[in-house]
mmCIF file of C-alpha atoms in Angstrom:
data_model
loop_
_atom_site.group_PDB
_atom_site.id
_atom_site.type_symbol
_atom_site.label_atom_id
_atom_site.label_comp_id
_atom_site.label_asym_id
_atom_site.label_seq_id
_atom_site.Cartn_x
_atom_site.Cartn_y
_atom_site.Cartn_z
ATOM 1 C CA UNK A 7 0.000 0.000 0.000
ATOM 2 C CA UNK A 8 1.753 3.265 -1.148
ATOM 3 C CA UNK A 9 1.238 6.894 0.444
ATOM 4 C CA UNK A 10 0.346 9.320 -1.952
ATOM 5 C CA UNK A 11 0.843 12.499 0.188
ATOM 6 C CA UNK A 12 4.518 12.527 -0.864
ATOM 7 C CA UNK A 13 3.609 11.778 -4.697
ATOM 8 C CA UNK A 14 6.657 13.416 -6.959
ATOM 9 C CA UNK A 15 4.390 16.128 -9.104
ATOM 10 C CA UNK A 16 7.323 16.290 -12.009
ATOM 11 C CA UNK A 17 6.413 12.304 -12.682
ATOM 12 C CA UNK A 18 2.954 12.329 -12.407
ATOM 13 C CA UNK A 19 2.737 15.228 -14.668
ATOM 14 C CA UNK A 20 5.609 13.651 -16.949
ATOM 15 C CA UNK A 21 2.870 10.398 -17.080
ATOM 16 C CA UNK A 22 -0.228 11.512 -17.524
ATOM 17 C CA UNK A 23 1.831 13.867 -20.753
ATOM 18 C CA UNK A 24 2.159 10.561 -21.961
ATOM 19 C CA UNK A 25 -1.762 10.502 -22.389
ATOM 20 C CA UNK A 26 -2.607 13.756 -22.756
ATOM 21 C CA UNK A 27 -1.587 16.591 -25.336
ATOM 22 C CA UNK A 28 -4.068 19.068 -24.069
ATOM 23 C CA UNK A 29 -1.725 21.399 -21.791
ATOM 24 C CA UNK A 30 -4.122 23.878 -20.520
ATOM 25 C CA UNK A 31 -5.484 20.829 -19.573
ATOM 26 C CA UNK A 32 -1.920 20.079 -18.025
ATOM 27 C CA UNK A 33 -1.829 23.406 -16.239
ATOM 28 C CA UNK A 34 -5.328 22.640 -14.944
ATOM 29 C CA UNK A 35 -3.870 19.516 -13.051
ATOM 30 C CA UNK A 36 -0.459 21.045 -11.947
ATOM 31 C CA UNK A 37 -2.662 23.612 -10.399
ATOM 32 C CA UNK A 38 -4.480 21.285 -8.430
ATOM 33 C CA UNK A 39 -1.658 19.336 -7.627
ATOM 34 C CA UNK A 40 -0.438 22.715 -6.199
ATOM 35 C CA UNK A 41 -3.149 24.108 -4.532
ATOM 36 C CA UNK A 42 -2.486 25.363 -1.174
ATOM 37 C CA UNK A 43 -3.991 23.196 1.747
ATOM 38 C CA UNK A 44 -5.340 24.337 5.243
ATOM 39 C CA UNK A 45 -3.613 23.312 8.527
ATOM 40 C CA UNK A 46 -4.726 24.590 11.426
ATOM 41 C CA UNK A 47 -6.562 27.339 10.364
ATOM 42 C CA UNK A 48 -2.804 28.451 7.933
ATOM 43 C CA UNK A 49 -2.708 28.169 4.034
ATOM 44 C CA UNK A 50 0.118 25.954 3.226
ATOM 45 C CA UNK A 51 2.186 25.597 -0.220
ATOM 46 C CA UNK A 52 2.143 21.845 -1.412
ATOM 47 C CA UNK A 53 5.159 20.898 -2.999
ATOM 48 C CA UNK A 54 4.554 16.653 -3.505
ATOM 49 C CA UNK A 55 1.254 14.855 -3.080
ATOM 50 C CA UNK A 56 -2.188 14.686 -4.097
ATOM 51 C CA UNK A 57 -5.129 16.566 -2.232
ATOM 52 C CA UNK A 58 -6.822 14.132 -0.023
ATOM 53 C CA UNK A 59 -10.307 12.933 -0.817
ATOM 54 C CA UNK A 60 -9.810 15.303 -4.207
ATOM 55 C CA UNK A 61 -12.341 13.519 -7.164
ATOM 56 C CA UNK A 62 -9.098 13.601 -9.278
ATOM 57 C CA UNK A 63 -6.759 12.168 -6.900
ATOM 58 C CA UNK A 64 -8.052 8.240 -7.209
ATOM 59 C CA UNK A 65 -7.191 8.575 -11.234
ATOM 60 C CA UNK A 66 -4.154 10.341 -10.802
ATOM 61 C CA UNK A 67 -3.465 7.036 -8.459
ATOM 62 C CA UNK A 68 -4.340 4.599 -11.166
ATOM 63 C CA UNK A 69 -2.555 6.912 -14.126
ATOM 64 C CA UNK A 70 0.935 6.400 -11.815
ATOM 65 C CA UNK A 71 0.415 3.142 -10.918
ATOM 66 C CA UNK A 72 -0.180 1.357 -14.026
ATOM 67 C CA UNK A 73 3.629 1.198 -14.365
ATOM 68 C CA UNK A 74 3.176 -1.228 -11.110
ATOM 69 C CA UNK A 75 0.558 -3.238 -12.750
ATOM 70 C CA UNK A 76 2.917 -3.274 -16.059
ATOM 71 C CA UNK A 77 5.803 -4.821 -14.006
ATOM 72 C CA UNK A 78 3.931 -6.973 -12.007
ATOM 73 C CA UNK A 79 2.147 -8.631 -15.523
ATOM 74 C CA UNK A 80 5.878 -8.980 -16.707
ATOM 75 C CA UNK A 81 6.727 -10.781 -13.762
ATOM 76 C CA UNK A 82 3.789 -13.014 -14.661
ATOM 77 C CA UNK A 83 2.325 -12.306 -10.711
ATOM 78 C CA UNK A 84 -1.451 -12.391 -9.746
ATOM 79 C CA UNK A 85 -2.588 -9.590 -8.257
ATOM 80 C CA UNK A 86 -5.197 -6.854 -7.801
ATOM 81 C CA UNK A 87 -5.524 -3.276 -6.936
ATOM 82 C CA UNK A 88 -7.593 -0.418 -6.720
ATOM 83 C CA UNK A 89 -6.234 2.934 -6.288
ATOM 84 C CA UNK A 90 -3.477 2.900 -4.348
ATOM 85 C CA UNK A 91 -4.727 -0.039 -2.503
ATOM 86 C CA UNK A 92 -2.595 -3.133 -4.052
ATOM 87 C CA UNK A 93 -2.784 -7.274 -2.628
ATOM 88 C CA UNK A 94 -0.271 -9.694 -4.907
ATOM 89 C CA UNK A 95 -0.825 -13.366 -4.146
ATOM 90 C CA UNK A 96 1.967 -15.490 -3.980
ATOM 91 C CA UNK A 97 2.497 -19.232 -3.335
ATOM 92 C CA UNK A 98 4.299 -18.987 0.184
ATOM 93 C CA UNK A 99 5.312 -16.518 2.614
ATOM 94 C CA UNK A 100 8.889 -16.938 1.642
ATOM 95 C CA UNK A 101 7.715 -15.329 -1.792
ATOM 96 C CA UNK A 102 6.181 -13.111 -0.676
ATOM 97 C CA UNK A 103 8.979 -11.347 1.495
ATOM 98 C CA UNK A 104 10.918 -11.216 -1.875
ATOM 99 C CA UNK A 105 8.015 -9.772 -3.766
ATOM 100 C CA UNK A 106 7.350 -7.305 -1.173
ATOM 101 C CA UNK A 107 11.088 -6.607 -1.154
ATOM 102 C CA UNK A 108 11.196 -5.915 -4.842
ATOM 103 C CA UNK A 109 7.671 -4.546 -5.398
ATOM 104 C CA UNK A 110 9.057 -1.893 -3.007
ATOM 105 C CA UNK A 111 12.184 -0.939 -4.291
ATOM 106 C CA UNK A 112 10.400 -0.301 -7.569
ATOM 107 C CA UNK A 113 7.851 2.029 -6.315
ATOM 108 C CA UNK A 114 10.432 4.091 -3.863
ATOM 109 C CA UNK A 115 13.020 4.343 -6.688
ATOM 110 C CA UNK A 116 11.097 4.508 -9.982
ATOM 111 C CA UNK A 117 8.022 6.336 -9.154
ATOM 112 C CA UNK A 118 9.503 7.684 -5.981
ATOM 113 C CA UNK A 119 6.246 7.036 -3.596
ATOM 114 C CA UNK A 120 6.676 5.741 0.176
ATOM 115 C CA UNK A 121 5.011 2.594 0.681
ATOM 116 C CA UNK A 122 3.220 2.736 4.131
ATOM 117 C CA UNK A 123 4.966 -0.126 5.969
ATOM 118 C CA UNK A 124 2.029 0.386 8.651
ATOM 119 C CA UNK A 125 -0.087 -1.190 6.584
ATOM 120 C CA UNK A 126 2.111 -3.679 4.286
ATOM 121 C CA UNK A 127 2.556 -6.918 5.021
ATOM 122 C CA UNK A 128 3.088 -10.588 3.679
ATOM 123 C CA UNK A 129 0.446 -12.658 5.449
ATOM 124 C CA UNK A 130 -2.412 -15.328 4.614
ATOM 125 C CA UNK A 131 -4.608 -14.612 2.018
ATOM 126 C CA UNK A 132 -8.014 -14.989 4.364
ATOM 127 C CA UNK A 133 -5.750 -12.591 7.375
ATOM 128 C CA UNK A 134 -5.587 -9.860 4.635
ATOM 129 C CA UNK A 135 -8.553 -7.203 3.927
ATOM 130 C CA UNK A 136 -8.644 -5.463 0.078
ATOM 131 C CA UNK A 137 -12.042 -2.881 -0.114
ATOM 132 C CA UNK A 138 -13.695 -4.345 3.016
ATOM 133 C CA UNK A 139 -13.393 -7.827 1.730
ATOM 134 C CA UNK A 140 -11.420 -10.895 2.518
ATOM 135 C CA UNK A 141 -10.444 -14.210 0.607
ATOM 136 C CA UNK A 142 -11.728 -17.338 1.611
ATOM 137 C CA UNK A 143 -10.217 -20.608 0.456
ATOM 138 C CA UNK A 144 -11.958 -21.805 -2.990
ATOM 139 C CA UNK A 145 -11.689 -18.263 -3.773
ATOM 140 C CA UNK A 146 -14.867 -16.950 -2.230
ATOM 141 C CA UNK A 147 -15.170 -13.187 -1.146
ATOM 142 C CA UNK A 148 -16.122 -12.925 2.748
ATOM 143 C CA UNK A 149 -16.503 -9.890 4.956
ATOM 144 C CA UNK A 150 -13.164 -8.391 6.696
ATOM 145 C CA UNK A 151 -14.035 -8.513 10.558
ATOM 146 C CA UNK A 152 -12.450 -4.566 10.968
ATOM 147 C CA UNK A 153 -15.320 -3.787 8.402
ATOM 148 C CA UNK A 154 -18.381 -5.511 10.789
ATOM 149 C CA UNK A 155 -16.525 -3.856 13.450
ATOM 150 C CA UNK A 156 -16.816 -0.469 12.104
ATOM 151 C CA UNK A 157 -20.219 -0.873 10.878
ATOM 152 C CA UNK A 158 -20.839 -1.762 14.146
ATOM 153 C CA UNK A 159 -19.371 1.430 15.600
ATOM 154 C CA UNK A 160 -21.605 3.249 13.326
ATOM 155 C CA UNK A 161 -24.791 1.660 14.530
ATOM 156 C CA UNK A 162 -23.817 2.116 18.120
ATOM 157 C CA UNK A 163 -23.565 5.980 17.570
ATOM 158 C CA UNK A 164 -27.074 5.983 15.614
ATOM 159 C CA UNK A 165 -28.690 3.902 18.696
ATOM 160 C CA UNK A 166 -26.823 5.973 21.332
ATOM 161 C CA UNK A 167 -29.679 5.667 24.412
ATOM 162 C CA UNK A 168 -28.432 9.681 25.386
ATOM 163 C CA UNK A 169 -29.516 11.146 21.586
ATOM 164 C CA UNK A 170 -32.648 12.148 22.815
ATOM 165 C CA UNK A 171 -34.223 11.834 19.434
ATOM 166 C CA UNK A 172 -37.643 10.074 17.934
ATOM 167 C CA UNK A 173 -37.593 6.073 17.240
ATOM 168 C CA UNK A 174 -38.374 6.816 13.961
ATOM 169 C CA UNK A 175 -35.405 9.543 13.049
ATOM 170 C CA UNK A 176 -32.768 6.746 14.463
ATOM 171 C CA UNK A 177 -34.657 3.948 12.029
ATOM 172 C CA UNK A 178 -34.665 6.319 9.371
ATOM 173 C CA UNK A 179 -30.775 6.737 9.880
ATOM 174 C CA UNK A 180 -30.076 3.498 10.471
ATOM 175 C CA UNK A 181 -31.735 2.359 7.329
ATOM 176 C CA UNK A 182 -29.651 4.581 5.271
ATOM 177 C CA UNK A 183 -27.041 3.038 6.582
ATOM 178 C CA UNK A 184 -27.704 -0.515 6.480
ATOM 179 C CA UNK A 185 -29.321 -0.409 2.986
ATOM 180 C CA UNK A 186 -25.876 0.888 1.523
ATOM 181 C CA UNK A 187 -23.457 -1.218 3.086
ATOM 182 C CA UNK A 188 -24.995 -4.602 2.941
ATOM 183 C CA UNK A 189 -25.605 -3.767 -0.873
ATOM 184 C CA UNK A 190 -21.749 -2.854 -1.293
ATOM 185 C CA UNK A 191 -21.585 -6.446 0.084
ATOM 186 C CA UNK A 192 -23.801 -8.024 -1.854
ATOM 187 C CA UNK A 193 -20.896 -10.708 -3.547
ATOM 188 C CA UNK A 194 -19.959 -11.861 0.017
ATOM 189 C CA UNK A 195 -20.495 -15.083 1.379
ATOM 190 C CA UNK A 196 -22.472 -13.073 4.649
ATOM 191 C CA UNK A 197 -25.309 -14.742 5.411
ATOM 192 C CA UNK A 198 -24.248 -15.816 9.118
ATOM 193 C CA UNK A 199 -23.066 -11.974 9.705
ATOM 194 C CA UNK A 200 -25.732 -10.453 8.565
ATOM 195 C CA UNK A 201 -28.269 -12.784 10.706
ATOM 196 C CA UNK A 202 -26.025 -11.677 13.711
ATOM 197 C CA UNK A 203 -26.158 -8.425 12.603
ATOM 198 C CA UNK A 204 -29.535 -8.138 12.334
ATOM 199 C CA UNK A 205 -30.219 -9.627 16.068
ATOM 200 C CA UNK A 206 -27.915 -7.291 17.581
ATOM 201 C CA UNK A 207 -29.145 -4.338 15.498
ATOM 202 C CA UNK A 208 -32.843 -5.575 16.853
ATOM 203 C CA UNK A 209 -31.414 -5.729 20.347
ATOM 204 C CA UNK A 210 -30.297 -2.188 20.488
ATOM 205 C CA UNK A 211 -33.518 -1.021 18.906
ATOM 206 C CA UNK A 212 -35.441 -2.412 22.013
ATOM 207 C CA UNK A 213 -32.739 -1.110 24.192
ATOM 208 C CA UNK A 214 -33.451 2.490 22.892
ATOM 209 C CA UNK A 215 -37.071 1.919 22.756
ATOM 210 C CA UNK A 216 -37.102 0.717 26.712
ATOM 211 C CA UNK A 217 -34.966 3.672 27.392
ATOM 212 C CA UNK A 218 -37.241 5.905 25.903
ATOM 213 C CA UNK A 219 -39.881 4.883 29.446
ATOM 214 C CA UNK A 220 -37.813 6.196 31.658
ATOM 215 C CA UNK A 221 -38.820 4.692 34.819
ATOM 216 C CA UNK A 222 -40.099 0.479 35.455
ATOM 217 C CA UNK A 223 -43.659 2.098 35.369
ATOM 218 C CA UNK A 224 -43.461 3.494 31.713
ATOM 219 C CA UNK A 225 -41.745 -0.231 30.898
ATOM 220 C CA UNK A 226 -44.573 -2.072 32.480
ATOM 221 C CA UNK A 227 -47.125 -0.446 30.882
ATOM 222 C CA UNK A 228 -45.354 -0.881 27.557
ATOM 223 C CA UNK A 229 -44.917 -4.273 27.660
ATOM 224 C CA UNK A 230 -48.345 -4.459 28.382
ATOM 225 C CA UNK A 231 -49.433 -2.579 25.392
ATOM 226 C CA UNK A 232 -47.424 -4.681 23.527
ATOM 227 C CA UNK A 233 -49.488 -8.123 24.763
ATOM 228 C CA UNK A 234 -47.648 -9.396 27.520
ATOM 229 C CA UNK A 235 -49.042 -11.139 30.735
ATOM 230 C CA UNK A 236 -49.120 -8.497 33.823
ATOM 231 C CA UNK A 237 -46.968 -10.457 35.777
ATOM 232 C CA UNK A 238 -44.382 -10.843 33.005
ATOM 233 C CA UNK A 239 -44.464 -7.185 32.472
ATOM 234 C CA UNK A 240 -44.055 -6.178 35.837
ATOM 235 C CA UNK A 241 -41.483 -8.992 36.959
ATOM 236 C CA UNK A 242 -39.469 -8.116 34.409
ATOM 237 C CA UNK A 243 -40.206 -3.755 34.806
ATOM 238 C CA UNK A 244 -38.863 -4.377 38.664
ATOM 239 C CA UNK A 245 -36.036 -6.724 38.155
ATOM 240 C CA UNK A 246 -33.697 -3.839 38.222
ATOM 241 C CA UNK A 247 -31.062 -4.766 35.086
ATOM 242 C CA UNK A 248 -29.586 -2.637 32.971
ATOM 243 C CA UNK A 249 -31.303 -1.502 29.747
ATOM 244 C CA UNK A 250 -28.856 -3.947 27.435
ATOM 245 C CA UNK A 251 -29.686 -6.839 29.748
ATOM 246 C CA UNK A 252 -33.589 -6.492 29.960
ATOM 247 C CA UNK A 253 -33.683 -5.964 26.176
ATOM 248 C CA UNK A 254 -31.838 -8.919 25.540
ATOM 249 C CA UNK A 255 -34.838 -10.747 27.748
ATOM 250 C CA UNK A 256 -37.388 -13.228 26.173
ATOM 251 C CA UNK A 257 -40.117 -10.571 27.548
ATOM 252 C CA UNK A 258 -38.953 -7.506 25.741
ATOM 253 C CA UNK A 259 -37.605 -10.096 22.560
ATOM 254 C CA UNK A 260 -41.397 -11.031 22.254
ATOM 255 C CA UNK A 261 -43.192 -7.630 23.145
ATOM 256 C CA UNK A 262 -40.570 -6.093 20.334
ATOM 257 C CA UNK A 263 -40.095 -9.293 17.819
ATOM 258 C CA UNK A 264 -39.157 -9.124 13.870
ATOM 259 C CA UNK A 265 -42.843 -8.517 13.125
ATOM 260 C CA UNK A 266 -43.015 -5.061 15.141
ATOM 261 C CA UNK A 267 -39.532 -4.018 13.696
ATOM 262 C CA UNK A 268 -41.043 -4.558 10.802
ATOM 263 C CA UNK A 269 -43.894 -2.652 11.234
ATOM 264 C CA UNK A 270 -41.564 0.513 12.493
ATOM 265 C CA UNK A 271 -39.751 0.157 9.364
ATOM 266 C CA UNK A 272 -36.253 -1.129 10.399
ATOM 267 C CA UNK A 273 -34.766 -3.362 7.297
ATOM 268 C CA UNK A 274 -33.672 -6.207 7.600
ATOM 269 C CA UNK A 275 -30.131 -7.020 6.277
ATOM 270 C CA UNK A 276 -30.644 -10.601 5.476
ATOM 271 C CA UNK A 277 -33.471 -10.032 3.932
ATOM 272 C CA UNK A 278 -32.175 -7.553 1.305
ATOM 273 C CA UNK A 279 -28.499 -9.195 1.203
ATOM 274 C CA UNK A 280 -30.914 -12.203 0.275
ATOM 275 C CA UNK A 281 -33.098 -10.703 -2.502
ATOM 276 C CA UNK A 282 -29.974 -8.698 -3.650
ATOM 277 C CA UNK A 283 -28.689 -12.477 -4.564
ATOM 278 C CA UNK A 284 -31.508 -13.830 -5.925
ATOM 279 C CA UNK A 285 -31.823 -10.552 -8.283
ATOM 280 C CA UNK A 286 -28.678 -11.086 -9.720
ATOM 281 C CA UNK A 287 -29.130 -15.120 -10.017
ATOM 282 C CA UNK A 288 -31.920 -13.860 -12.545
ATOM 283 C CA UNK A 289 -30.087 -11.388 -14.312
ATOM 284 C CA UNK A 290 -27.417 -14.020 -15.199
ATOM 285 C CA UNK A 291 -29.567 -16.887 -16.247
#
């Protein structure tokens, strides 16, 4: 993985010339290249790099780096890479310090980037993460456990008990979230994840929703809105556990089941990951 804050403007520029005869258009990219950056609150020249999170940097990434993917098809290696993101596969780890020896050299002395040692390394295919993803053996795509861990962060700040805001505003945002990622990882082998997912998403739904009574009273009487037995209700209202623990309870689990998310509009990630495969079973028959 290479760090394109220290990107060597005279060769990118000398590259994409290769394309390119247009130089206004040139100018227009040494410009941005150029353009000063904030830091703390101080315009600052830039003398190497690309802008971060520019809509030009990504292509400016791929127009440097297809010298990488040149030299790694001459060396007859499989690979992939996106951006400046790179994994090359390799038969053994032995290989694979030589590869990442070379491979390193060639990007530090011909296209003078840094590669971020931080985040380089030779490992097993299925301990490595490329775009959220992992390899599993036979070649399937899984889900990289730092990605369910920060999509689990996110959900945890959505469902925060202390937001003070409607039910319906944190479904609303969680559902914009959910929707987007589980359809980014739609070619995963997910179904356990996402079945996990969705019971702990459900479980801090009720959490929030018992929070919102405030006191055992305002839990008693909702449970027995919702259909349960008075002494259920109540036993469980009194029993004095924490909001996690009394939403993880077969009382609040039945008073607050799938149907009822449902019915407040929380999606289910199964359930789309599901229909998401099924839609493209049909469009490739």
């Amino acid at each position: 993985m290479t760090s394109f804050d220290r990107v060597n403007h005279d060769i990118l520029m000398a590259r994409l010339a290769r394309r390119v005869g247009d130089k206004r258009l040139l100018r227009i990219v040494r410009r941005f290249l150029e353009a000063g950056m904030m830091s703390e609150g101080v315009v600052v020249s830039r003398g190497e790099g690309t802008p971060q999170g520019g809509p030009l940097s990504p292509l400016l990434a791929n127009l440097l780096l297809d010298d990488l993917d040149k030299e790694l098809e001459r060396r007859g290696h499989r690979f992939c890479r996106y951006a400046d993101d790179c994994n090359i596969y390799v038969r053994s780890v032995e290989a694979g310090e030589r590869v990442m020896a070379s491979v390193t050299r060639f990007l530090e002395k011909k296209l003078k980037l840094r590669v971020n040692r931080d985040k380089s390394a030779v490992a097993h295919v299925e301990q490595r993460k490329f775009l959220g993803h992992r390899l599993l053996r036979g070649g399937r795509l899984g889900i990289a456990p730092k990605s369910i861990e920060r999509f689990k962060e996110k959900i945890r700040k959505i469902t925060r008990r202390n937001r003070g805001v409607k039910l319906e505003r944190v479904i609303e945002e969680l559902n914009r979230l959910t929707v987007g990622w589980v359809t980014y990882f739609r070619h995963a082998m997910a179904k356990g994840h996402l079945q996990g997912l969705d019971e702990w998403t459900r479980r801090k739904l009720r959490c929030y929703r018992l929070k919102q009574c405030k006191r055992a009273s305002g839990i008693g009487r909702f449970l027995r809105e919702r259909g349960l037995g008075h002494d259920a209700a109540w036993k469980l209202a009194g029993s004095g556990k924490g909001w996690w623990r009394i939403a993880l309870s077969p009382q609040a689990s039945r008073a607050m089941g799938i149907e009822w998310m449902e019915a407040q509009g929380v999606q289910s990630l199964l359930k789309r990951y599901l229909t998401l495969q099924l839609n493209g079973n049909r469009r490739m028959r």
